[in-house]
mmCIF file of C-alpha atoms in Angstrom:
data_model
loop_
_atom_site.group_PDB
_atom_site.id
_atom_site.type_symbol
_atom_site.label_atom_id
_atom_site.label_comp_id
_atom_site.label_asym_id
_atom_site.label_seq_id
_atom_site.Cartn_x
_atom_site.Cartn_y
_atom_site.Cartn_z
ATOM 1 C CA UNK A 1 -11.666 8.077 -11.168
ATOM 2 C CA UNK A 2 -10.436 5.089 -10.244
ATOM 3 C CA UNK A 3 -10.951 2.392 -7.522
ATOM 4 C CA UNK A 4 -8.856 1.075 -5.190
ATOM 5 C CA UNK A 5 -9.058 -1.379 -2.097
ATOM 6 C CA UNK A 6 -7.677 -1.463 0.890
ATOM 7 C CA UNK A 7 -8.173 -5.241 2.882
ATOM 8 C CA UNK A 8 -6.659 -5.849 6.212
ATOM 9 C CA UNK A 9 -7.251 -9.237 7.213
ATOM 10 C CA UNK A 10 -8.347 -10.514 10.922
ATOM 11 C CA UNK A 11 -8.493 -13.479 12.564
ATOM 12 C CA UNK A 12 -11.954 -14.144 11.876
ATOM 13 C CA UNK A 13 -12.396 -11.822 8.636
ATOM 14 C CA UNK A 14 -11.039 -8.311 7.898
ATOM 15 C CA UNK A 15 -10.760 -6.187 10.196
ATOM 16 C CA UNK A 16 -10.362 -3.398 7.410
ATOM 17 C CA UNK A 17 -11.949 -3.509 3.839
ATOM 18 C CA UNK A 18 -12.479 -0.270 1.760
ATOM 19 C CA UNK A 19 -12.974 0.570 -1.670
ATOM 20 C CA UNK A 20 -12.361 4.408 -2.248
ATOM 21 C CA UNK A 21 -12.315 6.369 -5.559
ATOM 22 C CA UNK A 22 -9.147 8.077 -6.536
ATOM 23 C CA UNK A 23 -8.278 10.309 -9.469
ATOM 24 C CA UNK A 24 -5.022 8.639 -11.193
ATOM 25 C CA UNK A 25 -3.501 11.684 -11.030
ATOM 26 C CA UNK A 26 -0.003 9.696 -10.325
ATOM 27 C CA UNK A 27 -0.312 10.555 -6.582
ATOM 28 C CA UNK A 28 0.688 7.800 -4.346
ATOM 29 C CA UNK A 29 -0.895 4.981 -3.142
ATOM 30 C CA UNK A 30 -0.315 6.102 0.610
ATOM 31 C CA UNK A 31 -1.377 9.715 -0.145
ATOM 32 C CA UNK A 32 -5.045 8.145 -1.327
ATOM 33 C CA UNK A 33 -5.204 5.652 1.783
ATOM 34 C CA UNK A 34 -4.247 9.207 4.005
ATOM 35 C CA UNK A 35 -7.224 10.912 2.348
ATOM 36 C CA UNK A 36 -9.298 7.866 2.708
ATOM 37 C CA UNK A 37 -8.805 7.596 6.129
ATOM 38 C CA UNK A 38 -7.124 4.189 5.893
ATOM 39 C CA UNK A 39 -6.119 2.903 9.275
ATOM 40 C CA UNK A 40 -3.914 0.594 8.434
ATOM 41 C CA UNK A 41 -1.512 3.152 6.933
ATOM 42 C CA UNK A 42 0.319 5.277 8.824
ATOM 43 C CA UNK A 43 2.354 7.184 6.732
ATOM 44 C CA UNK A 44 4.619 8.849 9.512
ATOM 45 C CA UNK A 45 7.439 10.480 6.949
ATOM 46 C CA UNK A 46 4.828 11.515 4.415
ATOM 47 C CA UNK A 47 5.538 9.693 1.840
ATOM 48 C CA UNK A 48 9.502 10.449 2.071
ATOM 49 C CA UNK A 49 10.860 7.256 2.293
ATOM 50 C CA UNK A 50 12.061 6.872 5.556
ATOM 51 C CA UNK A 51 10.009 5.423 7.881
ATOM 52 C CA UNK A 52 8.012 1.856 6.232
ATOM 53 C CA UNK A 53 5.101 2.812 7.928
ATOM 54 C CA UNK A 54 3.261 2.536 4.731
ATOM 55 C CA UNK A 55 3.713 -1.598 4.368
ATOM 56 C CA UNK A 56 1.107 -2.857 1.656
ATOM 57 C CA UNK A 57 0.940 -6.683 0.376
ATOM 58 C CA UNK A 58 0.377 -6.529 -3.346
ATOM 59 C CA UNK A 59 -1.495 -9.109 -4.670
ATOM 60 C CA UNK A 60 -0.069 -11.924 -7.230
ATOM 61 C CA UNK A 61 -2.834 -10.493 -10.142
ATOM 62 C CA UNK A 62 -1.779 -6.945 -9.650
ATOM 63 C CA UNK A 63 2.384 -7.910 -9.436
ATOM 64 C CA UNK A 64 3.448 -7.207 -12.761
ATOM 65 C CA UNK A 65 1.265 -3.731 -13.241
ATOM 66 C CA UNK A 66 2.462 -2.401 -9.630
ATOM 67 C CA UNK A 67 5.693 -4.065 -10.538
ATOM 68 C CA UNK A 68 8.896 -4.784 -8.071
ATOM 69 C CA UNK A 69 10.534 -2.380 -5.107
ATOM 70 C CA UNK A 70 13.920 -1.420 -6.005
ATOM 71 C CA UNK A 71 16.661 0.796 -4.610
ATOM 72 C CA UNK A 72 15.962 2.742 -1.244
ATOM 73 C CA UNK A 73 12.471 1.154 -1.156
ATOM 74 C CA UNK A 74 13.810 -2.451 -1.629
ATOM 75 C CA UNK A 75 16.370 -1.521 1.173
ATOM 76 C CA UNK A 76 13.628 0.102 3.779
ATOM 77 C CA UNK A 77 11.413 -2.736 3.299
ATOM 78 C CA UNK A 78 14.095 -4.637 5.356
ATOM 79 C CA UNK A 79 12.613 -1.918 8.259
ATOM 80 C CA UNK A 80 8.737 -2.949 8.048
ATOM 81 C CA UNK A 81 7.143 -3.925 11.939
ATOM 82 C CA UNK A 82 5.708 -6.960 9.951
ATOM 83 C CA UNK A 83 8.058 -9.177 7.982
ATOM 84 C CA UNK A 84 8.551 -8.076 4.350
ATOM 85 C CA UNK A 85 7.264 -11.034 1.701
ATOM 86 C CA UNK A 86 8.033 -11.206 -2.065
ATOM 87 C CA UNK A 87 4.779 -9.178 -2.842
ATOM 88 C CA UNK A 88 5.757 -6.249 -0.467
ATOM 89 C CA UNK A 89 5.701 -2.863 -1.518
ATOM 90 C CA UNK A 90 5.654 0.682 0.257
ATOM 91 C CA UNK A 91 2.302 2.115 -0.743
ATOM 92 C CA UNK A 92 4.286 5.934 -1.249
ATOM 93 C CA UNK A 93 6.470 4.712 -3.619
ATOM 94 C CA UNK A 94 3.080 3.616 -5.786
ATOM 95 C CA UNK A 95 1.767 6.316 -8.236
ATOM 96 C CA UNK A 96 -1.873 5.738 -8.951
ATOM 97 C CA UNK A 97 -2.460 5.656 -12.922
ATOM 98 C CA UNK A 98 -5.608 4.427 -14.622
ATOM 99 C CA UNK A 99 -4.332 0.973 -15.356
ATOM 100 C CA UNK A 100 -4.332 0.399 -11.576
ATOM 101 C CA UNK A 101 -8.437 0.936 -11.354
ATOM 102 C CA UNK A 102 -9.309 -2.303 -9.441
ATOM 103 C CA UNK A 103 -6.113 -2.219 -7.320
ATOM 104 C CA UNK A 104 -6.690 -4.045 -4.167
ATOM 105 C CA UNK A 105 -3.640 -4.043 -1.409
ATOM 106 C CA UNK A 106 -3.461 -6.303 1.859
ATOM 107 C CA UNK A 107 -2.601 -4.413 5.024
ATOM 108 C CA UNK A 108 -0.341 -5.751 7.494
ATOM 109 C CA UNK A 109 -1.586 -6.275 10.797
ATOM 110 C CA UNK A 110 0.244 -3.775 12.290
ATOM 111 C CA UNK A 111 3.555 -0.726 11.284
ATOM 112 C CA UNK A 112 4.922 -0.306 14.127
#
């Protein structure tokens, strides 16, 4: 098993902050926070790359492991509610493997 956080900052602190254990069983990052119960990922398409409702911040210590969207992700990312940044990834297109135990993602503050 491996760990993996979920942090989605408030105003005055987070407003969501969750460790939960996932086998790294290359599943996606969204399918774990759907599991979890996560709700700050929404996940509408299922993990089918079409909707960005699964917008994750990856942190600058975790950049090069998760490493870079490209193609059809890099291109939906231009579709996220809250404004895409360097560090933003869509948390289907991230398959969980055990060099990603300590993974922690920021949420944004909203999908839609």
């Amino acid at each position: 098993m491996i760990t993996v956080r979920f942090v989605q900052p408030g105003p005055h602190g987070p407003v969501e902050d969750r460790e939960v254990e996932v086998e790294p069983d290359g599943r996606s990052l969204m399918k774990a926070a759907v599991d979890a119960g996560i709700d700050g990922i929404a996940a509408d398409c299922g993990g089918n790359l079409t909707c960005a409702t699964c917008h994750v911040f990856i942190p600058p210590e975790w950049q090069a492991k998760v490493g870079p969207a490209r193609g059809d992700e890099d291109t939906m990312l231009d579709y996220t509610a809250v404004e895409r940044r360097p560090n933003s990834r869509l948390s289907c297109q991230i398959r969980l493997t055990p060099d990603l135990d300590g993974l922690w993602v920021e949420l944004p503050e909203r999908q839609y």
